[in-house]
Amino acid sequence: MATKSNQNQVDLYFHYQSLLQKATTSQGLEELSPDHVALLVLIGQHWHEGEALSVRQLMQMREVASPATIHKRLHQLKDADLVSFEESATDTRKRMITPTKRALAYFSAASKAMMQAVKAS
């Protein structure tokens, strides 16, 4: 049986998930699968840490998915205007993956959902 503290944490988690879904819909991203969102977050996290991923680096991340699956999802994110490919400043053969303004707006909306959920607790 769940303790009162655990129940509050579970309630908070599902309240956040509900707010996150609303944020996703408000950004027009409801067509994204959880796998697409996870890939976008991975790309955004590396970019935010100042270590943008190259297409090649991402394709080699077998723990994420197969190279063919990554390639397909990456281009779907590009088609949704969530990522762009830019030449590396140090090697013009490398294409670096960066989040677009639309992706940053999604991250901001997700952050607001998190803050709103915490405020409600």
Short mmCIF file of N, CA and C in Angstrom, two decimals:
data_model
loop_
_atom_site.label_atom_id
_atom_site.label_comp_id
_atom_site.label_asym_id
_atom_site.label_seq_id
_atom_site.Cartn_x
_atom_site.Cartn_y
_atom_site.Cartn_z
N MET A 1 0.84 -1.19 0.00
CA MET A 1 0.00 0.00 0.00
C MET A 1 0.88 1.25 0.00
N ALA A 2 0.51 2.22 -0.80
CA ALA A 2 1.30 3.44 -0.93
C ALA A 2 1.14 4.33 0.30
N THR A 3 2.24 4.93 0.70
CA THR A 3 2.17 5.88 1.80
C THR A 3 1.63 7.20 1.27
N LYS A 4 1.24 8.07 2.18
CA LYS A 4 0.71 9.39 1.79
C LYS A 4 1.75 10.16 0.98
N SER A 5 3.01 10.08 1.40
CA SER A 5 4.08 10.77 0.69
C SER A 5 4.24 10.22 -0.72
N ASN A 6 4.24 8.89 -0.84
CA ASN A 6 4.35 8.28 -2.17
C ASN A 6 3.17 8.65 -3.05
N GLN A 7 1.98 8.65 -2.47
CA GLN A 7 0.78 9.00 -3.24
C GLN A 7 0.88 10.43 -3.75
N ASN A 8 1.37 11.34 -2.91
CA ASN A 8 1.54 12.74 -3.33
C ASN A 8 2.53 12.84 -4.49
N GLN A 9 3.60 12.07 -4.43
CA GLN A 9 4.58 12.09 -5.50
C GLN A 9 4.01 11.52 -6.78
N VAL A 10 3.23 10.47 -6.67
CA VAL A 10 2.59 9.88 -7.84
C VAL A 10 1.60 10.87 -8.44
N ASP A 11 0.82 11.52 -7.59
CA ASP A 11 -0.14 12.53 -8.06
C ASP A 11 0.60 13.66 -8.78
N LEU A 12 1.70 14.12 -8.21
CA LEU A 12 2.49 15.19 -8.81
C LEU A 12 3.03 14.76 -10.18
N TYR A 13 3.52 13.54 -10.25
CA TYR A 13 4.06 13.04 -11.52
C TYR A 13 2.99 13.04 -12.60
N PHE A 14 1.80 12.52 -12.31
CA PHE A 14 0.77 12.45 -13.32
C PHE A 14 0.17 13.82 -13.63
N HIS A 15 0.19 14.72 -12.66
CA HIS A 15 -0.23 16.10 -12.93
C HIS A 15 0.76 16.74 -13.92
N TYR A 16 2.04 16.51 -13.69
CA TYR A 16 3.07 17.02 -14.61
C TYR A 16 2.88 16.42 -16.00
N GLN A 17 2.64 15.11 -16.09
CA GLN A 17 2.45 14.47 -17.39
C GLN A 17 1.26 15.07 -18.13
N SER A 18 0.20 15.37 -17.41
CA SER A 18 -0.97 15.99 -18.02
C SER A 18 -0.63 17.39 -18.55
N LEU A 19 0.08 18.16 -17.75
CA LEU A 19 0.49 19.51 -18.18
C LEU A 19 1.47 19.43 -19.35
N LEU A 20 2.35 18.46 -19.33
CA LEU A 20 3.31 18.28 -20.42
C LEU A 20 2.58 17.94 -21.71
N GLN A 21 1.57 17.09 -21.63
CA GLN A 21 0.79 16.74 -22.82
C GLN A 21 0.09 17.98 -23.39
N LYS A 22 -0.43 18.82 -22.51
CA LYS A 22 -1.07 20.07 -22.95
C LYS A 22 -0.04 20.99 -23.61
N ALA A 23 1.15 21.04 -23.05
CA ALA A 23 2.22 21.87 -23.63
C ALA A 23 2.61 21.33 -25.00
N THR A 24 2.69 20.02 -25.12
CA THR A 24 3.03 19.39 -26.39
C THR A 24 1.98 19.73 -27.45
N THR A 25 0.72 19.63 -27.05
CA THR A 25 -0.37 19.96 -27.97
C THR A 25 -0.36 21.44 -28.34
N SER A 26 -0.11 22.30 -27.35
CA SER A 26 -0.10 23.74 -27.63
C SER A 26 1.02 24.13 -28.58
N GLN A 27 2.08 23.33 -28.63
CA GLN A 27 3.20 23.59 -29.54
C GLN A 27 2.99 22.91 -30.89
N GLY A 28 1.87 22.20 -31.05
CA GLY A 28 1.57 21.54 -32.31
C GLY A 28 2.42 20.30 -32.55
N LEU A 29 2.83 19.65 -31.46
CA LEU A 29 3.73 18.51 -31.58
C LEU A 29 3.08 17.20 -31.16
N GLU A 30 1.78 17.15 -31.14
CA GLU A 30 1.10 15.94 -30.68
C GLU A 30 1.35 14.73 -31.58
N GLU A 31 1.80 14.98 -32.82
CA GLU A 31 2.09 13.87 -33.73
C GLU A 31 3.40 13.16 -33.40
N LEU A 32 4.22 13.74 -32.53
CA LEU A 32 5.50 13.12 -32.18
C LEU A 32 5.28 11.93 -31.26
N SER A 33 5.98 10.85 -31.56
CA SER A 33 5.93 9.68 -30.69
C SER A 33 6.86 9.92 -29.50
N PRO A 34 6.70 9.14 -28.45
CA PRO A 34 7.64 9.25 -27.32
C PRO A 34 9.10 9.02 -27.76
N ASP A 35 9.31 8.18 -28.76
CA ASP A 35 10.67 7.96 -29.26
C ASP A 35 11.24 9.21 -29.93
N HIS A 36 10.39 9.93 -30.65
CA HIS A 36 10.83 11.18 -31.28
C HIS A 36 11.19 12.20 -30.20
N VAL A 37 10.33 12.29 -29.19
CA VAL A 37 10.58 13.25 -28.10
C VAL A 37 11.88 12.90 -27.38
N ALA A 38 12.10 11.61 -27.11
CA ALA A 38 13.33 11.19 -26.44
C ALA A 38 14.56 11.56 -27.27
N LEU A 39 14.48 11.37 -28.58
CA LEU A 39 15.60 11.72 -29.45
C LEU A 39 15.82 13.24 -29.46
N LEU A 40 14.74 14.00 -29.51
CA LEU A 40 14.84 15.45 -29.48
C LEU A 40 15.46 15.92 -28.16
N VAL A 41 15.06 15.33 -27.06
CA VAL A 41 15.62 15.69 -25.76
C VAL A 41 17.11 15.34 -25.70
N LEU A 42 17.49 14.19 -26.23
CA LEU A 42 18.91 13.81 -26.27
C LEU A 42 19.72 14.83 -27.07
N ILE A 43 19.21 15.20 -28.21
CA ILE A 43 19.90 16.20 -29.06
C ILE A 43 19.98 17.53 -28.32
N GLY A 44 18.87 17.94 -27.72
CA GLY A 44 18.83 19.21 -26.98
C GLY A 44 19.75 19.22 -25.79
N GLN A 45 19.82 18.10 -25.09
CA GLN A 45 20.69 18.03 -23.92
C GLN A 45 22.16 18.18 -24.30
N HIS A 46 22.58 17.49 -25.34
CA HIS A 46 23.97 17.62 -25.79
C HIS A 46 24.25 19.04 -26.26
N TRP A 47 23.34 19.62 -27.01
CA TRP A 47 23.50 20.99 -27.49
C TRP A 47 23.58 21.96 -26.31
N HIS A 48 22.71 21.78 -25.33
CA HIS A 48 22.67 22.67 -24.16
C HIS A 48 23.97 22.60 -23.36
N GLU A 49 24.57 21.42 -23.33
CA GLU A 49 25.84 21.24 -22.62
C GLU A 49 27.03 21.72 -23.44
N GLY A 50 26.77 22.29 -24.61
CA GLY A 50 27.84 22.81 -25.44
C GLY A 50 28.55 21.76 -26.27
N GLU A 51 27.95 20.59 -26.37
CA GLU A 51 28.56 19.50 -27.13
C GLU A 51 27.56 18.96 -28.14
N ALA A 52 27.21 19.78 -29.11
CA ALA A 52 26.24 19.35 -30.11
C ALA A 52 26.70 18.05 -30.76
N LEU A 53 25.75 17.18 -31.02
CA LEU A 53 26.05 15.90 -31.65
C LEU A 53 26.18 16.06 -33.15
N SER A 54 27.09 15.30 -33.72
CA SER A 54 27.14 15.23 -35.18
C SER A 54 26.18 14.11 -35.59
N VAL A 55 25.79 14.13 -36.85
CA VAL A 55 24.92 13.08 -37.36
C VAL A 55 25.61 11.73 -37.17
N ARG A 56 26.90 11.66 -37.46
CA ARG A 56 27.65 10.41 -37.32
C ARG A 56 27.65 9.92 -35.87
N GLN A 57 27.89 10.82 -34.92
CA GLN A 57 27.89 10.42 -33.51
C GLN A 57 26.54 9.84 -33.11
N LEU A 58 25.47 10.49 -33.53
CA LEU A 58 24.14 10.02 -33.19
C LEU A 58 23.87 8.65 -33.80
N MET A 59 24.28 8.47 -35.06
CA MET A 59 24.05 7.19 -35.73
C MET A 59 24.80 6.05 -35.05
N GLN A 60 25.88 6.35 -34.35
CA GLN A 60 26.66 5.32 -33.68
C GLN A 60 26.12 4.97 -32.29
N MET A 61 25.11 5.67 -31.84
CA MET A 61 24.53 5.41 -30.52
C MET A 61 23.53 4.25 -30.62
N ARG A 62 24.05 3.07 -30.63
CA ARG A 62 23.22 1.86 -30.80
C ARG A 62 22.22 1.68 -29.67
N GLU A 63 22.51 2.25 -28.49
CA GLU A 63 21.58 2.12 -27.37
C GLU A 63 20.31 2.95 -27.60
N VAL A 64 20.37 3.91 -28.51
CA VAL A 64 19.21 4.73 -28.84
C VAL A 64 18.29 3.97 -29.78
N ALA A 65 18.85 3.45 -30.85
CA ALA A 65 18.11 2.68 -31.86
C ALA A 65 19.10 2.27 -32.93
N SER A 66 18.61 1.54 -33.91
CA SER A 66 19.47 1.17 -35.03
C SER A 66 19.78 2.41 -35.86
N PRO A 67 20.87 2.40 -36.60
CA PRO A 67 21.19 3.56 -37.44
C PRO A 67 20.05 3.92 -38.41
N ALA A 68 19.40 2.93 -38.98
CA ALA A 68 18.30 3.20 -39.91
C ALA A 68 17.14 3.90 -39.21
N THR A 69 16.82 3.44 -38.00
CA THR A 69 15.74 4.06 -37.23
C THR A 69 16.10 5.47 -36.82
N ILE A 70 17.33 5.66 -36.36
CA ILE A 70 17.78 7.00 -35.98
C ILE A 70 17.71 7.93 -37.19
N HIS A 71 18.18 7.46 -38.33
CA HIS A 71 18.17 8.27 -39.55
C HIS A 71 16.74 8.70 -39.89
N LYS A 72 15.82 7.77 -39.85
CA LYS A 72 14.42 8.07 -40.16
C LYS A 72 13.84 9.09 -39.19
N ARG A 73 14.04 8.85 -37.89
CA ARG A 73 13.49 9.77 -36.88
C ARG A 73 14.14 11.14 -36.95
N LEU A 74 15.44 11.16 -37.22
CA LEU A 74 16.15 12.43 -37.32
C LEU A 74 15.58 13.27 -38.46
N HIS A 75 15.33 12.64 -39.58
CA HIS A 75 14.76 13.39 -40.71
C HIS A 75 13.30 13.77 -40.47
N GLN A 76 12.59 12.98 -39.69
CA GLN A 76 11.23 13.38 -39.30
C GLN A 76 11.27 14.59 -38.38
N LEU A 77 12.24 14.65 -37.48
CA LEU A 77 12.40 15.83 -36.63
C LEU A 77 12.78 17.05 -37.47
N LYS A 78 13.61 16.84 -38.47
CA LYS A 78 13.98 17.94 -39.37
C LYS A 78 12.76 18.42 -40.15
N ASP A 79 11.97 17.48 -40.67
CA ASP A 79 10.77 17.83 -41.42
C ASP A 79 9.75 18.58 -40.55
N ALA A 80 9.76 18.29 -39.24
CA ALA A 80 8.87 18.97 -38.30
C ALA A 80 9.46 20.30 -37.83
N ASP A 81 10.59 20.69 -38.40
CA ASP A 81 11.29 21.93 -38.05
C ASP A 81 11.70 21.97 -36.57
N LEU A 82 12.17 20.82 -36.07
CA LEU A 82 12.62 20.74 -34.69
C LEU A 82 14.15 20.66 -34.57
N VAL A 83 14.81 20.22 -35.62
CA VAL A 83 16.28 20.19 -35.65
C VAL A 83 16.74 20.69 -37.00
N SER A 84 17.97 21.16 -36.99
CA SER A 84 18.60 21.55 -38.26
C SER A 84 20.01 20.97 -38.27
N PHE A 85 20.57 20.90 -39.45
CA PHE A 85 21.93 20.39 -39.63
C PHE A 85 22.81 21.56 -40.05
N GLU A 86 23.91 21.73 -39.35
CA GLU A 86 24.83 22.81 -39.66
C GLU A 86 26.23 22.24 -39.82
N GLU A 87 27.01 22.87 -40.67
CA GLU A 87 28.40 22.44 -40.82
C GLU A 87 29.15 22.71 -39.52
N SER A 88 30.05 21.80 -39.19
CA SER A 88 30.91 21.98 -38.03
C SER A 88 31.86 23.14 -38.30
N ALA A 89 32.14 23.90 -37.27
CA ALA A 89 33.08 25.02 -37.41
C ALA A 89 34.49 24.53 -37.64
N THR A 90 34.79 23.31 -37.21
CA THR A 90 36.15 22.79 -37.32
C THR A 90 36.34 21.80 -38.46
N ASP A 91 35.24 21.23 -38.97
CA ASP A 91 35.35 20.22 -40.03
C ASP A 91 34.11 20.31 -40.91
N THR A 92 34.25 20.87 -42.09
CA THR A 92 33.09 21.11 -42.95
C THR A 92 32.44 19.82 -43.45
N ARG A 93 33.10 18.68 -43.24
CA ARG A 93 32.48 17.40 -43.61
C ARG A 93 31.46 16.94 -42.58
N LYS A 94 31.55 17.48 -41.37
CA LYS A 94 30.64 17.09 -40.28
C LYS A 94 29.38 17.94 -40.32
N ARG A 95 28.25 17.28 -40.11
CA ARG A 95 26.99 18.00 -39.95
C ARG A 95 26.57 17.88 -38.49
N MET A 96 26.46 19.02 -37.84
CA MET A 96 26.08 19.05 -36.43
C MET A 96 24.57 19.23 -36.35
N ILE A 97 23.96 18.59 -35.35
CA ILE A 97 22.51 18.65 -35.16
C ILE A 97 22.22 19.67 -34.09
N THR A 98 21.39 20.65 -34.41
CA THR A 98 21.04 21.67 -33.44
C THR A 98 19.52 21.81 -33.36
N PRO A 99 19.01 22.07 -32.16
CA PRO A 99 17.57 22.31 -32.04
C PRO A 99 17.21 23.65 -32.66
N THR A 100 16.03 23.71 -33.24
CA THR A 100 15.55 24.95 -33.86
C THR A 100 14.79 25.79 -32.82
N LYS A 101 14.35 26.96 -33.25
CA LYS A 101 13.53 27.81 -32.37
C LYS A 101 12.28 27.08 -31.92
N ARG A 102 11.72 26.27 -32.81
CA ARG A 102 10.50 25.52 -32.46
C ARG A 102 10.82 24.51 -31.35
N ALA A 103 11.95 23.84 -31.42
CA ALA A 103 12.35 22.89 -30.37
C ALA A 103 12.59 23.62 -29.06
N LEU A 104 13.24 24.77 -29.12
CA LEU A 104 13.49 25.53 -27.90
C LEU A 104 12.18 26.01 -27.28
N ALA A 105 11.20 26.35 -28.11
CA ALA A 105 9.88 26.73 -27.59
C ALA A 105 9.22 25.54 -26.89
N TYR A 106 9.40 24.34 -27.45
CA TYR A 106 8.87 23.14 -26.80
C TYR A 106 9.54 22.92 -25.46
N PHE A 107 10.88 23.03 -25.41
CA PHE A 107 11.60 22.84 -24.15
C PHE A 107 11.13 23.86 -23.10
N SER A 108 10.91 25.09 -23.54
CA SER A 108 10.43 26.13 -22.64
C SER A 108 9.02 25.80 -22.12
N ALA A 109 8.15 25.34 -23.00
CA ALA A 109 6.79 24.97 -22.59
C ALA A 109 6.82 23.79 -21.62
N ALA A 110 7.71 22.83 -21.85
CA ALA A 110 7.85 21.68 -20.95
C ALA A 110 8.36 22.13 -19.59
N SER A 111 9.27 23.09 -19.58
CA SER A 111 9.80 23.62 -18.34
C SER A 111 8.70 24.34 -17.55
N LYS A 112 7.88 25.11 -18.25
CA LYS A 112 6.77 25.80 -17.59
C LYS A 112 5.79 24.80 -17.00
N ALA A 113 5.55 23.70 -17.70
CA ALA A 113 4.66 22.65 -17.18
C ALA A 113 5.23 22.07 -15.89
N MET A 114 6.54 21.85 -15.87
CA MET A 114 7.18 21.32 -14.68
C MET A 114 7.05 22.30 -13.51
N MET A 115 7.30 23.58 -13.76
CA MET A 115 7.20 24.57 -12.69
C MET A 115 5.76 24.69 -12.18
N GLN A 116 4.79 24.62 -13.10
CA GLN A 116 3.38 24.70 -12.73
C GLN A 116 2.99 23.50 -11.88
N ALA A 117 3.45 22.32 -12.22
CA ALA A 117 3.15 21.12 -11.44
C ALA A 117 3.73 21.21 -10.03
N VAL A 118 4.97 21.70 -9.94
CA VAL A 118 5.61 21.82 -8.63
C VAL A 118 4.88 22.86 -7.77
N LYS A 119 4.46 23.95 -8.38
CA LYS A 119 3.71 24.99 -7.65
C LYS A 119 2.42 24.42 -7.07
N ALA A 120 1.78 23.54 -7.82
CA ALA A 120 0.50 22.98 -7.41
C ALA A 120 0.64 21.98 -6.27
N SER A 121 1.86 21.52 -6.03
CA SER A 121 2.03 20.47 -4.99
C SER A 121 2.01 21.05 -3.59
#
